[in-house]
Amino acid sequence: MKLRLVALLLVIPFILFSQKKGTTFGLQIKPIIPVNYFDAGPKTTSDSLVEVNIKPKTGFSFGVLIRQELSKSIAIEVGISSVKRNFDVEAKGLTTSNSDKTDFGFLSYQIPIQGLFYIQLSEQIFMNTTAGIGIDMYPSDVKSKGENFLLDNQTSRFQNFNLSLLANLGFEYRTEKSGTFYIGASFNGPFKPIAKSFYTYNYVDSKNTTVSSLLNGNYITLDFRFFFPEQEDKL
């Protein structure tokens, strides 16, 4: 059922735009870069027995886009992307010298709907800014176990769907025959936390303690895009 919904949401923009002049199709690759800005940095949660540090690390997003030009300076983009957020987790016992670590990845799918505004810098070079909304889907919860078998992680999604604020700034080089090449940076900020992680730590013998932390899902990406040349209508 979820896959059918995603497929339907992807097909709708193709139906709306595929026959219109000014439509281009593209691919994008977006490495997720760990930063301490926009509340996207490391988190710490603890009680009297254990301290757990959660550190975002490099993730990855890949997808397809449809761009429909409305004028020489305004366009609309829609598409679909898979997003893999990755995290390192380290746990340290506060009453013992024991420690453990694990990592996990949290997968989601996003349908971005964005408005673009172009600024022409030269005949072929344009700067553009975008803003919009992302429709996010989270297919499953995640579990992982520590290297020393002292730490268990259970990351549970809050809901199947969420919305994100999207913002982007970048530059593109346009050619008539080879297509458009783009480089930029993006911010993705979910309106609500995407999941809650529970960390159960075996601090001594068979005694456990559990702490938790919200996963807000904010991230920054470096964006690489390629748009195919627009196909001319044939009579």
PDB file of C-alpha atoms in Angstrom:
ATOM      1  CA  MET A   1       0.000   0.000   0.000  1.00  0.00           C
ATOM      2  CA  LYS A   2       2.812   2.444   0.902  1.00  0.00           C
ATOM      3  CA  LEU A   3       4.693   1.696  -2.305  1.00  0.00           C
ATOM      4  CA  ARG A   4       1.545   2.284  -4.338  1.00  0.00           C
ATOM      5  CA  LEU A   5       1.031   5.665  -2.688  1.00  0.00           C
ATOM      6  CA  VAL A   6       4.629   6.710  -3.386  1.00  0.00           C
ATOM      7  CA  ALA A   7       4.282   5.584  -7.008  1.00  0.00           C
ATOM      8  CA  LEU A   8       1.042   7.552  -7.372  1.00  0.00           C
ATOM      9  CA  LEU A   9       2.587  10.705  -5.937  1.00  0.00           C
ATOM     10  CA  LEU A  10       5.495  10.354  -8.356  1.00  0.00           C
ATOM     11  CA  VAL A  11       3.317   9.751 -11.416  1.00  0.00           C
ATOM     12  CA  ILE A  12       1.090  12.803 -10.832  1.00  0.00           C
ATOM     13  CA  PRO A  13       3.826  15.385 -11.608  1.00  0.00           C
ATOM     14  CA  PHE A  14       4.785  13.487 -14.775  1.00  0.00           C
ATOM     15  CA  ILE A  15       1.171  13.616 -15.938  1.00  0.00           C
ATOM     16  CA  LEU A  16       0.898  17.316 -15.145  1.00  0.00           C
ATOM     17  CA  PHE A  17       4.195  18.462 -16.657  1.00  0.00           C
ATOM     18  CA  SER A  18       5.390  15.942 -19.244  1.00  0.00           C
ATOM     19  CA  GLN A  19       3.496  17.509 -22.165  1.00  0.00           C
ATOM     20  CA  LYS A  20       4.321  21.116 -21.322  1.00  0.00           C
ATOM     21  CA  LYS A  21       6.969  23.267 -22.942  1.00  0.00           C
ATOM     22  CA  GLY A  22       9.795  24.191 -20.567  1.00  0.00           C
ATOM     23  CA  THR A  23       9.821  20.821 -18.762  1.00  0.00           C
ATOM     24  CA  THR A  24      13.175  19.194 -17.968  1.00  0.00           C
ATOM     25  CA  PHE A  25      13.986  15.964 -16.128  1.00  0.00           C
ATOM     26  CA  GLY A  26      16.984  15.584 -13.842  1.00  0.00           C
ATOM     27  CA  LEU A  27      18.953  13.468 -11.394  1.00  0.00           C
ATOM     28  CA  GLN A  28      20.368  14.593  -8.083  1.00  0.00           C
ATOM     29  CA  ILE A  29      22.958  13.248  -5.643  1.00  0.00           C
ATOM     30  CA  LYS A  30      23.104  14.872  -2.210  1.00  0.00           C
ATOM     31  CA  PRO A  31      25.737  13.824   0.365  1.00  0.00           C
ATOM     32  CA  ILE A  32      24.528  14.647   3.879  1.00  0.00           C
ATOM     33  CA  ILE A  33      27.227  16.612   5.714  1.00  0.00           C
ATOM     34  CA  PRO A  34      27.497  16.446   9.543  1.00  0.00           C
ATOM     35  CA  VAL A  35      27.383  19.997  10.971  1.00  0.00           C
ATOM     36  CA  ASN A  36      26.656  21.585  14.336  1.00  0.00           C
ATOM     37  CA  TYR A  37      24.312  24.213  12.921  1.00  0.00           C
ATOM     38  CA  PHE A  38      20.480  24.215  12.748  1.00  0.00           C
ATOM     39  CA  ASP A  39      20.245  21.758  15.653  1.00  0.00           C
ATOM     40  CA  ALA A  40      21.776  19.052  13.433  1.00  0.00           C
ATOM     41  CA  GLY A  41      24.810  18.289  15.603  1.00  0.00           C
ATOM     42  CA  PRO A  42      25.621  15.668  18.269  1.00  0.00           C
ATOM     43  CA  LYS A  43      23.199  14.933  21.121  1.00  0.00           C
ATOM     44  CA  THR A  44      23.807  13.606  24.624  1.00  0.00           C
ATOM     45  CA  THR A  45      21.358  11.808  26.881  1.00  0.00           C
ATOM     46  CA  SER A  46      22.107  10.348  30.308  1.00  0.00           C
ATOM     47  CA  ASP A  47      20.916   9.230  33.725  1.00  0.00           C
ATOM     48  CA  SER A  48      22.893   8.403  36.872  1.00  0.00           C
ATOM     49  CA  LEU A  49      24.266   5.164  35.342  1.00  0.00           C
ATOM     50  CA  VAL A  50      25.089   5.806  31.687  1.00  0.00           C
ATOM     51  CA  GLU A  51      25.869   8.618  29.263  1.00  0.00           C
ATOM     52  CA  VAL A  52      24.993   8.125  25.576  1.00  0.00           C
ATOM     53  CA  ASN A  53      26.345  10.345  22.800  1.00  0.00           C
ATOM     54  CA  ILE A  54      24.608  10.334  19.395  1.00  0.00           C
ATOM     55  CA  LYS A  55      26.677  11.796  16.539  1.00  0.00           C
ATOM     56  CA  PRO A  56      25.351  12.328  12.999  1.00  0.00           C
ATOM     57  CA  LYS A  57      27.733  11.163  10.298  1.00  0.00           C
ATOM     58  CA  THR A  58      27.826  11.335   6.520  1.00  0.00           C
ATOM     59  CA  GLY A  59      24.586  10.200   4.893  1.00  0.00           C
ATOM     60  CA  PHE A  60      23.276  10.124   1.362  1.00  0.00           C
ATOM     61  CA  SER A  61      20.290  11.152  -0.730  1.00  0.00           C
ATOM     62  CA  PHE A  62      19.562  10.224  -4.332  1.00  0.00           C
ATOM     63  CA  GLY A  63      16.572  11.068  -6.481  1.00  0.00           C
ATOM     64  CA  VAL A  64      14.924  12.335  -9.639  1.00  0.00           C
ATOM     65  CA  LEU A  65      13.426  15.763 -10.360  1.00  0.00           C
ATOM     66  CA  ILE A  66      11.002  17.365 -12.790  1.00  0.00           C
ATOM     67  CA  ARG A  67      11.437  21.095 -13.395  1.00  0.00           C
ATOM     68  CA  GLN A  68       8.707  23.169 -15.019  1.00  0.00           C
ATOM     69  CA  GLU A  69       9.632  26.710 -16.035  1.00  0.00           C
ATOM     70  CA  LEU A  70       6.881  29.278 -15.513  1.00  0.00           C
ATOM     71  CA  SER A  71       8.927  32.219 -16.778  1.00  0.00           C
ATOM     72  CA  LYS A  72      12.560  33.151 -17.395  1.00  0.00           C
ATOM     73  CA  SER A  73      13.073  33.703 -13.663  1.00  0.00           C
ATOM     74  CA  ILE A  74      10.576  31.355 -11.937  1.00  0.00           C
ATOM     75  CA  ALA A  75      10.115  27.575 -12.009  1.00  0.00           C
ATOM     76  CA  ILE A  76       8.587  24.719 -10.005  1.00  0.00           C
ATOM     77  CA  GLU A  77      10.389  21.467  -9.086  1.00  0.00           C
ATOM     78  CA  VAL A  78       8.903  18.190  -7.894  1.00  0.00           C
ATOM     79  CA  GLY A  79      10.417  14.722  -7.612  1.00  0.00           C
ATOM     80  CA  ILE A  80      11.193  11.847  -5.283  1.00  0.00           C
ATOM     81  CA  SER A  81      14.316  10.966  -3.279  1.00  0.00           C
ATOM     82  CA  SER A  82      15.548   8.314  -0.907  1.00  0.00           C
ATOM     83  CA  VAL A  83      17.329   9.671   2.183  1.00  0.00           C
ATOM     84  CA  LYS A  84      19.664   7.703   4.480  1.00  0.00           C
ATOM     85  CA  ARG A  85      20.589   9.462   7.725  1.00  0.00           C
ATOM     86  CA  ASN A  86      23.481   7.763   9.560  1.00  0.00           C
ATOM     87  CA  PHE A  87      24.476   8.003  13.233  1.00  0.00           C
ATOM     88  CA  ASP A  88      27.248   6.799  15.563  1.00  0.00           C
ATOM     89  CA  VAL A  89      26.270   5.988  19.151  1.00  0.00           C
ATOM     90  CA  GLU A  90      28.696   5.734  22.083  1.00  0.00           C
ATOM     91  CA  ALA A  91      27.678   4.697  25.616  1.00  0.00           C
ATOM     92  CA  LYS A  92      29.829   5.111  28.728  1.00  0.00           C
ATOM     93  CA  GLY A  93      29.035   3.665  32.137  1.00  0.00           C
ATOM     94  CA  LEU A  94      29.108   6.313  34.888  1.00  0.00           C
ATOM     95  CA  THR A  95      29.534   3.868  37.767  1.00  0.00           C
ATOM     96  CA  THR A  96      31.838   1.422  35.954  1.00  0.00           C
ATOM     97  CA  SER A  97      34.633   1.541  33.380  1.00  0.00           C
ATOM     98  CA  ASN A  98      32.506  -0.283  30.786  1.00  0.00           C
ATOM     99  CA  SER A  99      31.632   1.285  27.440  1.00  0.00           C
ATOM    100  CA  ASP A 100      30.106   0.276  24.136  1.00  0.00           C
ATOM    101  CA  LYS A 101      29.293   1.713  20.723  1.00  0.00           C
ATOM    102  CA  THR A 102      27.071   1.032  17.755  1.00  0.00           C
ATOM    103  CA  ASP A 103      25.742   2.801  14.684  1.00  0.00           C
ATOM    104  CA  PHE A 104      22.505   2.869  12.722  1.00  0.00           C
ATOM    105  CA  GLY A 105      20.934   4.322   9.612  1.00  0.00           C
ATOM    106  CA  PHE A 106      17.423   5.738   9.332  1.00  0.00           C
ATOM    107  CA  LEU A 107      15.837   5.483   5.875  1.00  0.00           C
ATOM    108  CA  SER A 108      13.117   7.750   4.510  1.00  0.00           C
ATOM    109  CA  TYR A 109      11.590   8.792   1.197  1.00  0.00           C
ATOM    110  CA  GLN A 110      10.810  12.379   0.298  1.00  0.00           C
ATOM    111  CA  ILE A 111       8.681  14.081  -2.345  1.00  0.00           C
ATOM    112  CA  PRO A 112       9.927  17.691  -2.627  1.00  0.00           C
ATOM    113  CA  ILE A 113       7.676  20.453  -3.961  1.00  0.00           C
ATOM    114  CA  GLN A 114       9.703  23.629  -4.437  1.00  0.00           C
ATOM    115  CA  GLY A 115       9.545  27.043  -6.066  1.00  0.00           C
ATOM    116  CA  LEU A 116      12.683  28.386  -7.771  1.00  0.00           C
ATOM    117  CA  PHE A 117      13.809  31.924  -8.484  1.00  0.00           C
ATOM    118  CA  TYR A 118      16.656  32.464 -10.997  1.00  0.00           C
ATOM    119  CA  ILE A 119      19.231  35.243 -11.206  1.00  0.00           C
ATOM    120  CA  GLN A 120      21.132  35.232 -14.518  1.00  0.00           C
ATOM    121  CA  LEU A 121      24.838  35.942 -13.992  1.00  0.00           C
ATOM    122  CA  SER A 122      26.026  35.381 -17.569  1.00  0.00           C
ATOM    123  CA  GLU A 123      24.767  33.866 -20.799  1.00  0.00           C
ATOM    124  CA  GLN A 124      24.995  30.307 -19.415  1.00  0.00           C
ATOM    125  CA  ILE A 125      25.464  30.685 -15.648  1.00  0.00           C
ATOM    126  CA  PHE A 126      22.524  31.173 -13.283  1.00  0.00           C
ATOM    127  CA  MET A 127      22.184  31.445  -9.526  1.00  0.00           C
ATOM    128  CA  ASN A 128      18.961  30.118  -8.047  1.00  0.00           C
ATOM    129  CA  THR A 129      17.285  29.947  -4.686  1.00  0.00           C
ATOM    130  CA  THR A 130      14.520  27.524  -3.804  1.00  0.00           C
ATOM    131  CA  ALA A 131      12.065  27.079  -0.967  1.00  0.00           C
ATOM    132  CA  GLY A 132       9.311  24.571  -0.445  1.00  0.00           C
ATOM    133  CA  ILE A 133       7.883  21.608   1.396  1.00  0.00           C
ATOM    134  CA  GLY A 134       8.979  17.974   1.483  1.00  0.00           C
ATOM    135  CA  ILE A 135       6.478  15.152   2.003  1.00  0.00           C
ATOM    136  CA  ASP A 136       8.381  12.502   3.998  1.00  0.00           C
ATOM    137  CA  MET A 137       7.636   8.820   4.486  1.00  0.00           C
ATOM    138  CA  TYR A 138       9.391   6.574   7.019  1.00  0.00           C
ATOM    139  CA  PRO A 139       9.054   2.887   6.081  1.00  0.00           C
ATOM    140  CA  SER A 140      10.310   1.152   9.241  1.00  0.00           C
ATOM    141  CA  ASP A 141      11.819   1.271  12.721  1.00  0.00           C
ATOM    142  CA  VAL A 142      15.504   0.475  13.308  1.00  0.00           C
ATOM    143  CA  LYS A 143      17.397  -1.727  15.775  1.00  0.00           C
ATOM    144  CA  SER A 144      21.125  -2.152  16.418  1.00  0.00           C
ATOM    145  CA  LYS A 145      23.362  -3.798  19.026  1.00  0.00           C
ATOM    146  CA  GLY A 146      26.665  -2.637  20.490  1.00  0.00           C
ATOM    147  CA  GLU A 147      30.026  -4.180  19.632  1.00  0.00           C
ATOM    148  CA  ASN A 148      30.427  -5.423  23.225  1.00  0.00           C
ATOM    149  CA  PHE A 149      26.765  -6.498  23.502  1.00  0.00           C
ATOM    150  CA  LEU A 150      26.168  -4.011  26.323  1.00  0.00           C
ATOM    151  CA  LEU A 151      24.121  -1.517  24.316  1.00  0.00           C
ATOM    152  CA  ASP A 152      20.833  -1.985  22.462  1.00  0.00           C
ATOM    153  CA  ASN A 153      19.300   0.700  20.276  1.00  0.00           C
ATOM    154  CA  GLN A 154      15.625   0.824  19.283  1.00  0.00           C
ATOM    155  CA  THR A 155      14.753   3.800  17.061  1.00  0.00           C
ATOM    156  CA  SER A 156      11.003   4.068  16.521  1.00  0.00           C
ATOM    157  CA  ARG A 157       9.353   6.451  14.052  1.00  0.00           C
ATOM    158  CA  PHE A 158       6.673   8.790  15.426  1.00  0.00           C
ATOM    159  CA  GLN A 159       4.459   8.487  12.372  1.00  0.00           C
ATOM    160  CA  ASN A 160       4.549   7.145   8.826  1.00  0.00           C
ATOM    161  CA  PHE A 161       4.422  10.617   7.240  1.00  0.00           C
ATOM    162  CA  ASN A 162       5.806  14.050   8.066  1.00  0.00           C
ATOM    163  CA  LEU A 163       6.471  17.411   6.397  1.00  0.00           C
ATOM    164  CA  SER A 164       9.811  19.208   6.066  1.00  0.00           C
ATOM    165  CA  LEU A 165      10.873  22.766   5.317  1.00  0.00           C
ATOM    166  CA  LEU A 166      13.234  22.853   2.322  1.00  0.00           C
ATOM    167  CA  ALA A 167      15.650  25.663   1.366  1.00  0.00           C
ATOM    168  CA  ASN A 168      18.416  25.731  -1.215  1.00  0.00           C
ATOM    169  CA  LEU A 169      21.013  27.991  -2.814  1.00  0.00           C
ATOM    170  CA  GLY A 170      23.104  27.041  -5.831  1.00  0.00           C
ATOM    171  CA  PHE A 171      24.538  27.739  -9.262  1.00  0.00           C
ATOM    172  CA  GLU A 172      23.915  26.061 -12.590  1.00  0.00           C
ATOM    173  CA  TYR A 173      25.623  26.007 -15.967  1.00  0.00           C
ATOM    174  CA  ARG A 174      23.216  25.590 -18.884  1.00  0.00           C
ATOM    175  CA  THR A 175      24.032  24.174 -22.293  1.00  0.00           C
ATOM    176  CA  GLU A 176      21.581  23.680 -25.124  1.00  0.00           C
ATOM    177  CA  LYS A 177      22.807  20.249 -26.210  1.00  0.00           C
ATOM    178  CA  SER A 178      24.465  18.740 -23.108  1.00  0.00           C
ATOM    179  CA  GLY A 179      21.960  19.756 -20.460  1.00  0.00           C
ATOM    180  CA  THR A 180      22.264  21.695 -17.199  1.00  0.00           C
ATOM    181  CA  PHE A 181      24.896  21.096 -14.501  1.00  0.00           C
ATOM    182  CA  TYR A 182      24.181  22.282 -10.975  1.00  0.00           C
ATOM    183  CA  ILE A 183      26.032  22.546  -7.648  1.00  0.00           C
ATOM    184  CA  GLY A 184      24.611  23.959  -4.426  1.00  0.00           C
ATOM    185  CA  ALA A 185      23.686  23.337  -0.811  1.00  0.00           C
ATOM    186  CA  SER A 186      20.363  22.552   0.890  1.00  0.00           C
ATOM    187  CA  PHE A 187      18.763  22.577   4.318  1.00  0.00           C
ATOM    188  CA  ASN A 188      16.113  20.043   5.318  1.00  0.00           C
ATOM    189  CA  GLY A 189      14.161  20.619   8.534  1.00  0.00           C
ATOM    190  CA  PRO A 190      11.249  18.332   9.509  1.00  0.00           C
ATOM    191  CA  PHE A 191       8.376  20.150  11.207  1.00  0.00           C
ATOM    192  CA  LYS A 192       8.233  17.430  13.884  1.00  0.00           C
ATOM    193  CA  PRO A 193      10.798  14.941  15.252  1.00  0.00           C
ATOM    194  CA  ILE A 194      11.020  11.938  12.950  1.00  0.00           C
ATOM    195  CA  ALA A 195      11.728   9.265  15.579  1.00  0.00           C
ATOM    196  CA  LYS A 196      12.619   8.520  19.193  1.00  0.00           C
ATOM    197  CA  SER A 197      15.642   6.389  20.094  1.00  0.00           C
ATOM    198  CA  PHE A 198      15.735   4.200  23.198  1.00  0.00           C
ATOM    199  CA  TYR A 199      19.162   3.084  24.434  1.00  0.00           C
ATOM    200  CA  THR A 200      19.243   0.163  26.854  1.00  0.00           C
ATOM    201  CA  TYR A 201      22.612  -0.290  28.576  1.00  0.00           C
ATOM    202  CA  ASN A 202      23.773  -3.308  30.588  1.00  0.00           C
ATOM    203  CA  TYR A 203      25.848  -1.474  33.190  1.00  0.00           C
ATOM    204  CA  VAL A 204      26.622  -4.452  35.442  1.00  0.00           C
ATOM    205  CA  ASP A 205      25.819  -8.191  35.347  1.00  0.00           C
ATOM    206  CA  SER A 206      22.210  -8.471  34.092  1.00  0.00           C
ATOM    207  CA  LYS A 207      21.099  -5.023  35.307  1.00  0.00           C
ATOM    208  CA  ASN A 208      19.974  -2.580  32.628  1.00  0.00           C
ATOM    209  CA  THR A 209      19.070   1.082  32.377  1.00  0.00           C
ATOM    210  CA  THR A 210      17.306   2.852  29.495  1.00  0.00           C
ATOM    211  CA  VAL A 211      17.636   6.439  28.295  1.00  0.00           C
ATOM    212  CA  SER A 212      16.014   8.049  25.269  1.00  0.00           C
ATOM    213  CA  SER A 213      16.541  10.862  22.777  1.00  0.00           C
ATOM    214  CA  LEU A 214      14.452  12.497  20.054  1.00  0.00           C
ATOM    215  CA  LEU A 215      15.712  12.324  16.476  1.00  0.00           C
ATOM    216  CA  ASN A 216      14.820  15.662  14.911  1.00  0.00           C
ATOM    217  CA  GLY A 217      16.155  14.720  11.451  1.00  0.00           C
ATOM    218  CA  ASN A 218      17.611  18.118  10.430  1.00  0.00           C
ATOM    219  CA  TYR A 219      20.453  17.969   7.917  1.00  0.00           C
ATOM    220  CA  ILE A 220      22.558  19.948   5.442  1.00  0.00           C
ATOM    221  CA  THR A 221      23.529  18.572   2.022  1.00  0.00           C
ATOM    222  CA  LEU A 222      25.935  19.359  -0.783  1.00  0.00           C
ATOM    223  CA  ASP A 223      23.874  19.084  -3.975  1.00  0.00           C
ATOM    224  CA  PHE A 224      24.893  17.839  -7.405  1.00  0.00           C
ATOM    225  CA  ARG A 225      22.237  17.853 -10.131  1.00  0.00           C
ATOM    226  CA  PHE A 226      22.052  17.183 -13.839  1.00  0.00           C
ATOM    227  CA  PHE A 227      19.070  18.099 -16.010  1.00  0.00           C
ATOM    228  CA  PHE A 228      18.696  16.539 -19.451  1.00  0.00           C
ATOM    229  CA  PRO A 229      18.218  18.874 -22.437  1.00  0.00           C
ATOM    230  CA  GLU A 230      14.619  19.775 -23.097  1.00  0.00           C
ATOM    231  CA  GLN A 231      13.181  17.722 -25.946  1.00  0.00           C
ATOM    232  CA  GLU A 232      11.788  19.833 -28.768  1.00  0.00           C
ATOM    233  CA  ASP A 233       8.279  19.003 -29.962  1.00  0.00           C
ATOM    234  CA  LYS A 234       8.227  17.202 -33.289  1.00  0.00           C
ATOM    235  CA  LEU A 235       5.454  17.799 -35.789  1.00  0.00           C
TER     236      LEU A 235
END
